[in-house]
Amino acid sequence: MTAYDVVVVGGGPAGLCAAITAAEYGASTCLVDRQDSLGGQLVKQTHKFFGSKDELAGTRGIEIARVLSERLARLNNTTVLLEATALGYYSDNVLAVEHGGAFKKIQASSLIVATGASERMLAFPNNDLPGVYGAGAAQTLMNLHGVRPGKTVLMVGAGNIGLIVSYQLRQAGVSVAAVVEAAPVIGGYAVHASKIRRIGIPVLTRHSVKEVLGREAVEGVVVWRVDASWQGIPGTESLIDCDVVCLATGLTPLVEILWQAGCRMTRVPELGGHVPVSDENMQTTVPGVFVAGDAAGVEEASAAMLTGRLAGLSAAHRLGFCPEYGPLSARARRGLASLRTGPTSDKIRAGLQKLKEALP
Amino acid sequence: MTLAETGIPTAEQVEGCYPPAAVRARGPVAVFECFQRIPCDPCYWACPRGAVLEFQDINDLPVVDWTKCNGCGLCVARCPGLAVFVVDETYAPGEGLLKLPHEFLPLPEEGEIVDALDRGGSKVGQARVVRVVGKRRGDTPVVWIALDKNLLRDVRAIRVRREEAGGLCG
């Protein structure tokens, strides 16, 4: 059985930063990812990121994936296992992994779970028809595989993902009929909304999907106005002609391995659902198990990079590495706090407060 | 209707961020249509002349020292929100110059006539492409267009007519 000081599950922005940090401070580090290349969702993010200079603001997500992967590759105490799925973590600090058709056991003195989040489904008639996609799935199709999901899209949800993917659909030559949003206001950044409005994509707030039409595939969508409690108002229906529906209605943390490892979990709607109870240094309630990125609570990628760094510092320090842990972790926490001070982080701050109250 | 409801800044917001007439009369100058506090500061780092004042908090809105801005457009290419434009009222008699970010293919050619769109995507006129800067992969291309001076404040996007001909863009 191979043994490492730190094993990181998930090679997105959080996992990459966690692995780089732990290895930089001397811990032998193994990064496990189920995809065939590192970067997680970064590899299809063709837009420039916000955040601060330290988290590569102003750089396109796909470029951030390349920069971080190269930074990791330059460290000689790291191992990367691609196309490897983490199956479980056991009390003797063993991570079970499926890799290359074989069952493998990896000894992990510290474990960092950076598994990300998955897209939420929405309930409406015919939501199982071909042509109904998660917005992230449509983004993968076009930006990673070069395949257009269809001719005309209705986007559901005006958060950042819905707005960004609408813009990228147009860049790929796909028409976007409208973005519908049940809330009275656009949830995503105003600059993303302005980008799609000035290229002629309408945003219908207080609107939702009543039903999707079609027998074999999507042939159109009936949308209607919703009231303050998001219930459809009969008589306000209109038909939108499209062959694709993209759902951008939120993300839920992917935390199965944390449940299985015995971490105390708590449901915090502001953070996307069930998340592990963790302290300000990303330590869960199971000693030696840390969490980073969207698995700790759904946020922007810039925050994921910083929680990854913090988890990497904590995981290494626990094993005696990183003597400068005090000031270094304080700096990472200050960076996070500064990203989270603005009005667009109200929800995150409320969620983190609940998480703090759940600490033993 | 507010920016949060429509995605389009209000007339008051547009007016509030527009450089004063005396500044515009001097030559090209950047217009920052950045109205929401989000954690973002690349414009500060982009400006070689220090025209974007240092941020106290990363969520601060950019504050521009008009005396230092020469309308070079580096911030136009650097802003992740594509929220910066350069207007030049001194370009030619009756004609103004607008520099705007444009991330769609095919890029327009110099000399090409394109549709000029307002903040809601409506065509409000036409423009002549003067230059296209930043064609390297990954850059945000900045397109310089000459257009009716009266449209400088309202035009914020272009549509390349060939796109329609090719059926690429809806």
Short mmCIF file of C-alpha atoms in Angstrom, two decimals:
data_model
loop_
_atom_site.label_atom_id
_atom_site.label_comp_id
_atom_site.label_asym_id
_atom_site.label_seq_id
_atom_site.Cartn_x
_atom_site.Cartn_y
_atom_site.Cartn_z
CA MET A 1 0.00 0.00 0.00
CA THR A 2 1.36 3.42 -0.97
CA ALA A 3 1.42 6.04 1.77
CA TYR A 4 1.39 9.82 1.59
CA ASP A 5 1.37 12.58 4.16
CA VAL A 6 -1.51 14.33 2.43
CA VAL A 7 -4.04 12.94 -0.03
CA VAL A 8 -6.34 15.34 -1.86
CA VAL A 9 -9.57 14.15 -3.50
CA GLY A 10 -10.56 16.39 -6.40
CA GLY A 11 -8.32 18.33 -8.79
CA GLY A 12 -10.36 21.51 -9.29
CA PRO A 13 -9.26 24.96 -8.09
CA ALA A 14 -9.55 24.01 -4.39
CA GLY A 15 -7.86 20.61 -4.68
CA LEU A 16 -5.04 21.92 -6.88
CA CYS A 17 -4.28 24.76 -4.45
CA ALA A 18 -4.50 22.37 -1.49
CA ALA A 19 -2.07 19.88 -3.08
CA ILE A 20 0.36 22.60 -4.22
CA THR A 21 0.40 24.17 -0.75
CA ALA A 22 0.84 20.91 1.18
CA ALA A 23 3.64 19.81 -1.13
CA GLU A 24 5.38 23.20 -1.07
CA TYR A 25 5.71 22.88 2.70
CA GLY A 26 7.29 19.45 2.38
CA ALA A 27 4.42 16.97 2.74
CA SER A 28 4.41 14.07 0.30
CA THR A 29 1.16 14.63 -1.54
CA CYS A 30 -1.13 12.60 -3.75
CA LEU A 31 -3.92 14.22 -5.78
CA VAL A 32 -6.75 11.95 -6.93
CA ASP A 33 -9.18 13.02 -9.67
CA ARG A 34 -11.72 11.04 -11.65
CA GLN A 35 -11.23 13.04 -14.87
CA ASP A 36 -8.42 12.47 -17.37
CA SER A 37 -6.94 15.94 -16.79
CA LEU A 38 -6.65 18.32 -13.85
CA GLY A 39 -8.59 21.55 -13.38
CA GLY A 40 -12.10 20.40 -12.51
CA GLN A 41 -14.67 22.87 -13.79
CA LEU A 42 -11.92 25.38 -14.62
CA VAL A 43 -11.16 23.63 -17.91
CA LYS A 44 -14.39 24.88 -19.49
CA GLN A 45 -14.44 28.36 -17.95
CA THR A 46 -13.52 30.51 -20.93
CA HIS A 47 -14.33 33.78 -19.15
CA LYS A 48 -12.00 35.89 -17.04
CA PHE A 49 -12.28 35.48 -13.29
CA PHE A 50 -12.91 38.08 -10.64
CA GLY A 51 -11.18 38.13 -7.27
CA SER A 52 -7.74 39.38 -6.33
CA LYS A 53 -4.38 39.27 -8.04
CA ASP A 54 -3.19 36.44 -5.76
CA GLU A 55 -6.01 34.24 -7.05
CA LEU A 56 -5.19 35.12 -10.66
CA ALA A 57 -8.07 37.58 -11.17
CA GLY A 58 -8.47 38.73 -14.75
CA THR A 59 -7.25 35.35 -16.02
CA ARG A 60 -9.54 32.94 -17.87
CA GLY A 61 -10.50 29.84 -15.88
CA ILE A 62 -8.97 27.48 -18.44
CA GLU A 63 -5.67 29.35 -18.10
CA ILE A 64 -5.85 29.13 -14.29
CA ALA A 65 -6.18 25.33 -14.64
CA ARG A 66 -3.00 25.28 -16.74
CA VAL A 67 -1.05 27.56 -14.39
CA LEU A 68 -1.99 25.55 -11.28
CA SER A 69 -1.36 22.17 -12.95
CA GLU A 70 2.10 23.32 -14.01
CA ARG A 71 2.82 24.64 -10.53
CA LEU A 72 1.92 21.23 -9.12
CA ALA A 73 3.98 19.37 -11.74
CA ARG A 74 7.10 21.35 -10.79
CA LEU A 75 7.00 19.92 -7.25
CA ASN A 76 8.85 16.61 -6.96
CA ASN A 77 7.03 15.30 -3.88
CA THR A 78 3.65 15.04 -5.59
CA THR A 79 1.81 12.19 -7.30
CA VAL A 80 -1.26 12.66 -9.46
CA LEU A 81 -3.74 9.83 -10.02
CA LEU A 82 -6.06 10.64 -12.91
CA GLU A 83 -9.17 8.68 -13.90
CA ALA A 84 -9.22 7.57 -10.28
CA THR A 85 -12.39 7.55 -8.18
CA ALA A 86 -12.23 7.82 -4.41
CA LEU A 87 -14.59 5.24 -2.91
CA GLY A 88 -14.27 5.64 0.84
CA TYR A 89 -12.09 6.74 3.74
CA TYR A 90 -11.66 4.49 6.75
CA SER A 91 -10.67 4.96 10.38
CA ASP A 92 -7.17 3.52 9.81
CA ASN A 93 -6.55 6.51 7.47
CA VAL A 94 -6.92 4.44 4.33
CA LEU A 95 -8.49 5.93 1.23
CA ALA A 96 -9.96 3.35 -1.14
CA VAL A 97 -9.61 4.28 -4.82
CA GLU A 98 -10.68 2.69 -8.09
CA HIS A 99 -7.91 3.31 -10.63
CA GLY A 100 -7.26 1.63 -13.96
CA GLY A 101 -9.82 -1.05 -13.24
CA ALA A 102 -8.15 -1.97 -9.95
CA PHE A 103 -9.09 -1.42 -6.32
CA LYS A 104 -6.28 0.42 -4.56
CA LYS A 105 -5.64 1.40 -0.99
CA ILE A 106 -3.77 4.61 -0.20
CA GLN A 107 -2.54 5.51 3.26
CA ALA A 108 -3.39 9.17 3.92
CA SER A 109 -2.10 10.73 7.12
CA SER A 110 -4.19 13.81 6.31
CA LEU A 111 -7.08 13.82 3.85
CA ILE A 112 -8.42 16.89 2.02
CA VAL A 113 -11.81 16.49 0.36
CA ALA A 114 -12.24 18.96 -2.51
CA THR A 115 -14.92 17.17 -4.49
CA GLY A 116 -16.85 20.25 -5.61
CA ALA A 117 -20.57 20.42 -6.23
CA SER A 118 -23.19 19.10 -8.63
CA GLU A 119 -25.99 20.86 -10.50
CA ARG A 120 -29.51 20.91 -9.14
CA MET A 121 -32.47 19.58 -11.07
CA LEU A 122 -35.80 21.38 -11.31
CA ALA A 123 -39.20 19.66 -11.23
CA PHE A 124 -41.52 20.37 -14.20
CA PRO A 125 -43.38 18.19 -16.71
CA ASN A 126 -41.05 16.66 -19.31
CA ASN A 127 -37.85 17.54 -17.47
CA ASP A 128 -36.52 14.14 -18.59
CA LEU A 129 -36.75 14.89 -22.32
CA PRO A 130 -33.52 14.91 -24.36
CA GLY A 131 -32.53 18.57 -24.69
CA VAL A 132 -32.96 19.39 -21.00
CA TYR A 133 -29.43 19.96 -19.69
CA GLY A 134 -27.68 21.27 -16.64
CA ALA A 135 -26.11 24.55 -17.75
CA GLY A 136 -22.71 23.19 -16.71
CA ALA A 137 -23.26 20.11 -18.85
CA ALA A 138 -24.06 22.25 -21.89
CA GLN A 139 -20.92 24.25 -21.11
CA THR A 140 -18.86 21.04 -21.03
CA LEU A 141 -20.32 19.93 -24.34
CA MET A 142 -19.46 23.12 -26.18
CA ASN A 143 -16.29 24.37 -24.47
CA LEU A 144 -14.58 21.04 -23.81
CA HIS A 145 -15.88 18.82 -26.59
CA GLY A 146 -16.69 21.43 -29.25
CA VAL A 147 -20.29 20.28 -29.62
CA ARG A 148 -23.21 22.70 -29.71
CA PRO A 149 -26.06 21.46 -27.51
CA GLY A 150 -28.67 22.68 -30.04
CA LYS A 151 -29.86 25.67 -32.02
CA THR A 152 -31.85 27.74 -29.54
CA VAL A 153 -31.61 27.63 -25.76
CA LEU A 154 -33.87 28.74 -22.95
CA MET A 155 -31.73 29.37 -19.86
CA VAL A 156 -33.39 28.83 -16.47
CA GLY A 157 -31.74 30.82 -13.68
CA ALA A 158 -30.01 34.21 -13.72
CA GLY A 159 -27.23 33.46 -11.26
CA ASN A 160 -23.65 33.75 -12.46
CA ILE A 161 -23.68 30.31 -14.09
CA GLY A 162 -26.86 31.01 -16.07
CA LEU A 163 -25.56 34.40 -17.23
CA ILE A 164 -22.05 33.18 -18.09
CA VAL A 165 -23.21 30.08 -19.94
CA SER A 166 -25.75 32.17 -21.91
CA TYR A 167 -22.90 34.42 -23.03
CA GLN A 168 -20.73 31.44 -23.93
CA LEU A 169 -23.57 29.79 -25.86
CA ARG A 170 -23.75 32.92 -28.01
CA GLN A 171 -19.97 32.83 -28.45
CA ALA A 172 -20.39 29.27 -29.73
CA GLY A 173 -22.98 30.46 -32.24
CA VAL A 174 -26.03 29.16 -30.35
CA SER A 175 -29.06 31.40 -30.05
CA VAL A 176 -30.40 32.13 -26.54
CA ALA A 177 -34.14 32.89 -26.56
CA ALA A 178 -34.22 34.22 -22.99
CA VAL A 179 -33.02 33.77 -19.45
CA VAL A 180 -35.89 33.16 -17.01
CA GLU A 181 -35.46 33.80 -13.29
CA ALA A 182 -38.10 33.13 -10.63
CA ALA A 183 -36.68 35.73 -8.24
CA PRO A 184 -37.60 39.43 -8.70
CA VAL A 185 -33.94 40.34 -9.31
CA ILE A 186 -30.97 38.91 -11.19
CA GLY A 187 -28.83 36.86 -8.78
CA GLY A 188 -25.56 36.94 -10.72
CA TYR A 189 -23.13 39.82 -11.05
CA ALA A 190 -24.57 42.89 -12.80
CA VAL A 191 -21.63 43.00 -15.22
CA HIS A 192 -22.43 39.47 -16.45
CA ALA A 193 -26.09 40.45 -16.90
CA SER A 194 -25.13 43.61 -18.81
CA LYS A 195 -22.89 41.54 -21.13
CA ILE A 196 -25.82 39.40 -22.28
CA ARG A 197 -28.37 42.24 -22.40
CA ARG A 198 -26.26 44.28 -24.83
CA ILE A 199 -26.05 41.36 -27.25
CA GLY A 200 -29.83 41.13 -27.20
CA ILE A 201 -30.62 38.30 -24.77
CA PRO A 202 -33.73 39.14 -22.70
CA VAL A 203 -33.87 38.38 -18.97
CA LEU A 204 -37.36 37.61 -17.62
CA THR A 205 -37.39 37.97 -13.86
CA ARG A 206 -40.37 36.60 -11.87
CA HIS A 207 -40.72 33.89 -14.54
CA SER A 208 -40.29 30.13 -14.43
CA VAL A 209 -40.86 27.03 -16.52
CA LYS A 210 -44.41 25.65 -16.47
CA GLU A 211 -43.71 22.73 -18.78
CA VAL A 212 -41.51 21.59 -21.60
CA LEU A 213 -43.23 20.54 -24.84
CA GLY A 214 -42.17 17.70 -27.12
CA ARG A 215 -42.44 13.91 -27.49
CA GLU A 216 -38.97 12.67 -28.42
CA ALA A 217 -37.02 15.82 -27.59
CA VAL A 218 -37.54 19.42 -26.49
CA GLU A 219 -39.71 21.34 -28.98
CA GLY A 220 -40.57 24.38 -26.90
CA VAL A 221 -41.16 25.63 -23.39
CA VAL A 222 -44.18 27.18 -21.72
CA VAL A 223 -43.03 29.80 -19.23
CA TRP A 224 -45.22 31.74 -16.86
CA ARG A 225 -45.03 34.50 -14.31
CA VAL A 226 -44.60 33.48 -10.70
CA ASP A 227 -45.85 35.21 -7.57
CA ALA A 228 -43.79 36.18 -4.53
CA SER A 229 -43.82 32.57 -3.30
CA TRP A 230 -42.62 31.36 -6.73
CA GLN A 231 -46.00 29.78 -7.62
CA GLY A 232 -47.03 30.01 -11.28
CA ILE A 233 -49.84 32.46 -12.10
CA PRO A 234 -52.45 30.88 -14.46
CA GLY A 235 -53.21 33.01 -17.50
CA THR A 236 -49.66 34.41 -17.78
CA GLU A 237 -48.27 31.56 -19.91
CA SER A 238 -46.24 32.21 -23.04
CA LEU A 239 -44.55 29.82 -25.46
CA ILE A 240 -40.81 30.00 -26.11
CA ASP A 241 -39.58 28.30 -29.24
CA CYS A 242 -36.38 26.38 -28.46
CA ASP A 243 -34.79 22.93 -28.70
CA VAL A 244 -32.65 23.11 -25.54
CA VAL A 245 -33.42 24.00 -21.93
CA CYS A 246 -30.45 24.69 -19.64
CA LEU A 247 -30.96 24.56 -15.88
CA ALA A 248 -28.79 26.91 -13.86
CA THR A 249 -30.75 26.68 -10.64
CA GLY A 250 -27.95 26.20 -8.18
CA LEU A 251 -25.33 23.75 -6.99
CA THR A 252 -25.27 21.22 -4.17
CA PRO A 253 -21.98 20.25 -2.47
CA LEU A 254 -20.71 16.73 -3.33
CA VAL A 255 -20.08 15.41 0.16
CA GLU A 256 -20.74 11.65 0.06
CA ILE A 257 -17.20 10.76 1.11
CA LEU A 258 -17.43 13.12 4.09
CA TRP A 259 -20.68 11.47 5.24
CA GLN A 260 -19.03 8.08 4.84
CA ALA A 261 -15.90 9.17 6.71
CA GLY A 262 -18.09 10.02 9.69
CA CYS A 263 -17.79 13.81 9.60
CA ARG A 264 -20.54 15.67 11.40
CA MET A 265 -22.76 17.16 8.70
CA THR A 266 -25.21 20.02 8.85
CA ARG A 267 -27.68 21.45 6.37
CA VAL A 268 -27.01 25.08 5.51
CA PRO A 269 -29.20 26.25 2.60
CA GLU A 270 -27.02 29.36 2.10
CA LEU A 271 -24.04 27.07 1.38
CA GLY A 272 -25.99 24.83 -1.01
CA GLY A 273 -27.24 22.00 1.23
CA HIS A 274 -25.51 19.52 3.50
CA VAL A 275 -21.92 20.46 4.29
CA PRO A 276 -19.43 19.12 6.82
CA VAL A 277 -19.10 21.08 10.04
CA SER A 278 -15.65 22.63 9.72
CA ASP A 279 -13.63 25.24 11.58
CA GLU A 280 -11.96 28.36 10.19
CA ASN A 281 -8.97 26.25 9.11
CA MET A 282 -11.10 23.77 7.13
CA GLN A 283 -10.75 20.98 9.71
CA THR A 284 -13.86 18.76 9.87
CA THR A 285 -15.00 16.97 13.03
CA VAL A 286 -12.90 13.91 12.07
CA PRO A 287 -9.27 14.62 13.03
CA GLY A 288 -7.07 14.73 9.92
CA VAL A 289 -9.96 15.13 7.49
CA PHE A 290 -10.15 18.57 5.88
CA VAL A 291 -12.54 20.07 3.35
CA ALA A 292 -12.00 22.74 0.69
CA GLY A 293 -13.84 24.45 -2.14
CA ASP A 294 -17.51 23.97 -2.99
CA ALA A 295 -17.69 20.76 -0.91
CA ALA A 296 -17.33 23.06 2.12
CA GLY A 297 -20.07 25.38 0.83
CA VAL A 298 -20.77 26.65 -2.69
CA GLU A 299 -18.82 29.84 -3.48
CA GLU A 300 -16.82 31.45 -6.27
CA ALA A 301 -13.64 29.80 -7.60
CA SER A 302 -11.44 32.52 -6.11
CA ALA A 303 -12.70 31.53 -2.63
CA ALA A 304 -12.21 27.84 -3.51
CA MET A 305 -8.54 28.51 -4.25
CA LEU A 306 -8.09 30.16 -0.86
CA THR A 307 -9.96 27.50 1.13
CA GLY A 308 -7.79 24.98 -0.74
CA ARG A 309 -4.65 26.79 0.31
CA LEU A 310 -5.88 26.97 3.88
CA ALA A 311 -6.74 23.25 3.95
CA GLY A 312 -3.32 22.44 2.46
CA LEU A 313 -1.57 24.48 5.15
CA SER A 314 -3.65 22.89 7.92
CA ALA A 315 -3.24 19.33 6.64
CA ALA A 316 0.55 19.73 6.38
CA HIS A 317 0.90 21.55 9.70
CA ARG A 318 -0.97 18.80 11.52
CA LEU A 319 1.83 16.43 10.50
CA GLY A 320 4.61 18.74 11.70
CA PHE A 321 5.29 20.58 8.44
CA CYS A 322 4.95 24.31 7.88
CA PRO A 323 6.38 25.89 11.05
CA GLU A 324 5.19 29.32 9.82
CA TYR A 325 1.60 28.06 9.93
CA GLY A 326 0.32 30.82 12.23
CA PRO A 327 1.00 33.84 10.01
CA LEU A 328 0.45 31.92 6.74
CA SER A 329 -2.98 30.61 7.71
CA ALA A 330 -3.92 34.03 9.11
CA ARG A 331 -3.03 35.58 5.76
CA ALA A 332 -5.20 33.08 3.86
CA ARG A 333 -8.10 33.70 6.26
CA ARG A 334 -7.73 37.47 5.76
CA GLY A 335 -7.79 36.98 1.98
CA LEU A 336 -10.98 34.94 2.29
CA ALA A 337 -12.60 37.47 4.61
CA SER A 338 -11.80 40.25 2.17
CA LEU A 339 -13.39 38.37 -0.76
CA ARG A 340 -16.47 37.84 1.39
CA THR A 341 -17.01 41.39 2.66
CA GLY A 342 -19.13 42.68 -0.23
CA PRO A 343 -22.93 42.68 -0.62
CA THR A 344 -22.76 39.77 -3.11
CA SER A 345 -21.41 37.61 -0.26
CA ASP A 346 -24.31 38.29 2.16
CA LYS A 347 -25.58 34.74 1.72
CA ILE A 348 -22.15 33.16 2.18
CA ARG A 349 -21.53 35.12 5.37
CA ALA A 350 -24.92 34.08 6.77
CA GLY A 351 -24.17 30.44 5.89
CA LEU A 352 -20.70 30.53 7.45
CA GLN A 353 -22.18 32.01 10.63
CA LYS A 354 -24.57 29.04 10.84
CA LEU A 355 -21.65 26.70 10.25
CA LYS A 356 -19.73 28.34 13.08
CA GLU A 357 -22.69 27.87 15.42
CA ALA A 358 -22.77 24.17 14.50
CA LEU A 359 -19.19 23.67 15.72
CA PRO A 360 -18.91 21.39 18.74
CA MET B 1 -36.57 49.37 -13.21
CA THR B 2 -33.20 48.84 -11.53
CA LEU B 3 -29.97 47.33 -12.82
CA ALA B 4 -30.63 44.25 -10.63
CA GLU B 5 -34.02 43.73 -12.29
CA THR B 6 -32.99 44.31 -15.90
CA GLY B 7 -29.23 43.91 -16.22
CA ILE B 8 -29.19 47.38 -17.82
CA PRO B 9 -27.83 50.34 -15.85
CA THR B 10 -30.31 53.15 -15.28
CA ALA B 11 -29.96 56.54 -16.99
CA GLU B 12 -28.84 57.99 -13.64
CA GLN B 13 -26.12 55.34 -13.27
CA VAL B 14 -24.88 55.95 -16.82
CA GLU B 15 -24.86 59.70 -16.25
CA GLY B 16 -23.14 59.33 -12.90
CA CYS B 17 -20.13 57.42 -14.25
CA TYR B 18 -19.72 59.40 -17.48
CA PRO B 19 -16.64 61.66 -17.52
CA PRO B 20 -17.48 65.37 -17.37
CA ALA B 21 -17.67 67.33 -20.65
CA ALA B 22 -14.44 69.19 -19.91
CA VAL B 23 -12.59 65.87 -19.55
CA ARG B 24 -14.16 64.45 -22.73
CA ALA B 25 -13.15 67.58 -24.64
CA ARG B 26 -9.48 66.82 -23.94
CA GLY B 27 -9.38 63.49 -25.81
CA PRO B 28 -9.97 59.77 -25.25
CA VAL B 29 -11.01 58.76 -21.73
CA ALA B 30 -12.18 55.55 -20.03
CA VAL B 31 -15.76 55.07 -18.86
CA PHE B 32 -16.20 52.57 -16.02
CA GLU B 33 -19.72 51.10 -16.04
CA CYS B 34 -19.08 49.23 -12.81
CA PHE B 35 -22.01 49.72 -10.43
CA GLN B 36 -21.98 46.75 -8.07
CA ARG B 37 -19.55 46.03 -5.27
CA ILE B 38 -17.96 42.67 -6.13
CA PRO B 39 -14.52 41.33 -5.13
CA CYS B 40 -12.48 42.37 -8.17
CA ASP B 41 -9.52 44.67 -8.80
CA PRO B 42 -7.70 43.91 -12.11
CA CYS B 43 -8.42 47.44 -13.43
CA TYR B 44 -6.22 48.88 -10.68
CA TRP B 45 -3.33 46.63 -11.73
CA ALA B 46 -4.00 47.19 -15.45
CA CYS B 47 -3.44 50.95 -15.49
CA PRO B 48 0.23 51.88 -16.07
CA ARG B 49 -0.53 55.55 -15.31
CA GLY B 50 -2.10 55.04 -11.89
CA ALA B 51 -5.39 56.54 -13.09
CA VAL B 52 -7.42 53.91 -11.23
CA LEU B 53 -6.96 54.75 -7.56
CA GLU B 54 -5.79 52.05 -5.19
CA PHE B 55 -8.59 50.00 -3.60
CA GLN B 56 -9.03 50.15 0.17
CA ASP B 57 -11.30 47.09 -0.02
CA ILE B 58 -11.30 44.66 -2.95
CA ASN B 59 -15.06 45.19 -3.24
CA ASP B 60 -14.65 48.94 -3.85
CA LEU B 61 -15.91 50.44 -7.10
CA PRO B 62 -13.09 51.87 -9.24
CA VAL B 63 -12.41 55.59 -8.83
CA VAL B 64 -10.67 57.23 -11.78
CA ASP B 65 -8.34 60.21 -11.69
CA TRP B 66 -9.35 61.81 -15.00
CA THR B 67 -6.18 63.88 -15.11
CA LYS B 68 -4.13 60.68 -15.45
CA CYS B 69 -6.30 58.72 -17.92
CA ASN B 70 -5.25 59.01 -21.56
CA GLY B 71 -7.84 56.53 -22.87
CA CYS B 72 -5.24 53.91 -23.86
CA GLY B 73 -7.75 51.10 -23.30
CA LEU B 74 -5.54 48.63 -21.42
CA CYS B 75 -8.24 48.42 -18.73
CA VAL B 76 -10.86 47.69 -21.42
CA ALA B 77 -9.05 44.48 -22.29
CA ARG B 78 -8.31 43.60 -18.68
CA CYS B 79 -11.71 44.08 -16.95
CA PRO B 80 -13.21 40.60 -16.33
CA GLY B 81 -16.68 42.15 -16.38
CA LEU B 82 -16.18 43.80 -19.79
CA ALA B 83 -17.47 46.94 -18.12
CA VAL B 84 -14.93 49.51 -19.32
CA PHE B 85 -15.14 51.51 -22.54
CA VAL B 86 -13.17 54.42 -23.98
CA VAL B 87 -14.92 57.40 -25.57
CA ASP B 88 -13.17 60.02 -27.70
CA GLU B 89 -15.16 63.07 -28.75
CA THR B 90 -12.11 64.65 -30.37
CA TYR B 91 -11.62 61.91 -32.98
CA ALA B 92 -12.97 63.79 -36.03
CA PRO B 93 -15.49 66.54 -36.76
CA GLY B 94 -18.95 65.08 -36.11
CA GLU B 95 -17.48 61.63 -35.51
CA GLY B 96 -16.50 60.05 -32.22
CA LEU B 97 -14.33 57.02 -31.46
CA LEU B 98 -15.43 54.24 -29.11
CA LYS B 99 -13.20 51.40 -27.89
CA LEU B 100 -15.17 48.39 -26.69
CA PRO B 101 -14.46 44.78 -25.69
CA HIS B 102 -15.73 42.25 -28.23
CA GLU B 103 -15.35 38.51 -27.61
CA PHE B 104 -17.15 37.07 -30.62
CA LEU B 105 -15.87 35.47 -33.80
CA PRO B 106 -15.42 36.30 -36.57
CA LEU B 107 -13.70 39.51 -35.51
CA PRO B 108 -14.57 42.49 -37.70
CA GLU B 109 -12.03 43.76 -40.23
CA GLU B 110 -10.68 47.28 -40.23
CA GLY B 111 -12.91 49.42 -42.43
CA GLU B 112 -15.91 47.11 -42.05
CA ILE B 113 -19.33 48.61 -41.32
CA VAL B 114 -21.01 46.99 -38.29
CA ASP B 115 -24.32 47.43 -36.45
CA ALA B 116 -24.05 49.57 -33.33
CA LEU B 117 -26.10 48.24 -30.38
CA ASP B 118 -27.18 49.94 -27.18
CA ARG B 119 -27.12 48.47 -23.64
CA GLY B 120 -30.32 46.56 -24.35
CA GLY B 121 -29.01 45.05 -27.59
CA SER B 122 -31.13 47.26 -29.87
CA LYS B 123 -29.55 48.55 -33.06
CA VAL B 124 -29.27 52.32 -32.79
CA GLY B 125 -27.00 53.01 -35.75
CA GLN B 126 -23.94 51.81 -37.55
CA ALA B 127 -20.21 52.22 -37.06
CA ARG B 128 -16.98 51.87 -39.02
CA VAL B 129 -14.29 49.63 -37.55
CA VAL B 130 -11.04 51.56 -37.21
CA ARG B 131 -8.81 49.04 -35.45
CA VAL B 132 -8.97 45.67 -33.73
CA VAL B 133 -6.46 45.27 -30.89
CA GLY B 134 -5.60 42.06 -29.00
CA LYS B 135 -6.17 39.22 -31.42
CA ARG B 136 -3.97 36.74 -29.54
CA ARG B 137 -5.78 33.69 -28.22
CA GLY B 138 -7.09 34.40 -24.74
CA ASP B 139 -6.97 38.19 -25.04
CA THR B 140 -10.16 40.19 -24.95
CA PRO B 141 -10.14 41.93 -28.35
CA VAL B 142 -10.79 45.66 -28.17
CA VAL B 143 -12.55 47.03 -31.23
CA TRP B 144 -12.18 50.71 -32.08
CA ILE B 145 -15.21 52.05 -33.92
CA ALA B 146 -15.92 55.47 -35.44
CA LEU B 147 -19.52 56.56 -35.19
CA ASP B 148 -21.90 59.50 -34.88
CA LYS B 149 -20.66 61.52 -31.90
CA ASN B 150 -24.19 61.55 -30.45
CA LEU B 151 -24.12 57.75 -30.13
CA LEU B 152 -20.91 57.59 -28.03
CA ARG B 153 -22.80 57.50 -24.74
CA ASP B 154 -25.31 54.82 -25.76
CA VAL B 155 -23.53 52.31 -27.99
CA ARG B 156 -21.96 49.47 -25.97
CA ALA B 157 -21.80 46.54 -28.39
CA ILE B 158 -21.44 45.78 -32.09
CA ARG B 159 -22.85 43.12 -34.33
CA VAL B 160 -20.76 41.95 -37.25
CA ARG B 161 -23.12 41.66 -40.19
CA ARG B 162 -21.35 38.61 -41.59
CA GLU B 163 -22.39 36.68 -38.47
CA GLU B 164 -26.02 37.02 -39.48
CA ALA B 165 -25.22 36.07 -43.06
CA GLY B 166 -23.55 32.88 -41.83
CA GLY B 167 -26.42 32.14 -39.46
CA LEU B 168 -23.99 31.79 -36.60
CA CYS B 169 -25.45 34.32 -34.25
CA GLY B 170 -29.08 34.55 -33.23
#
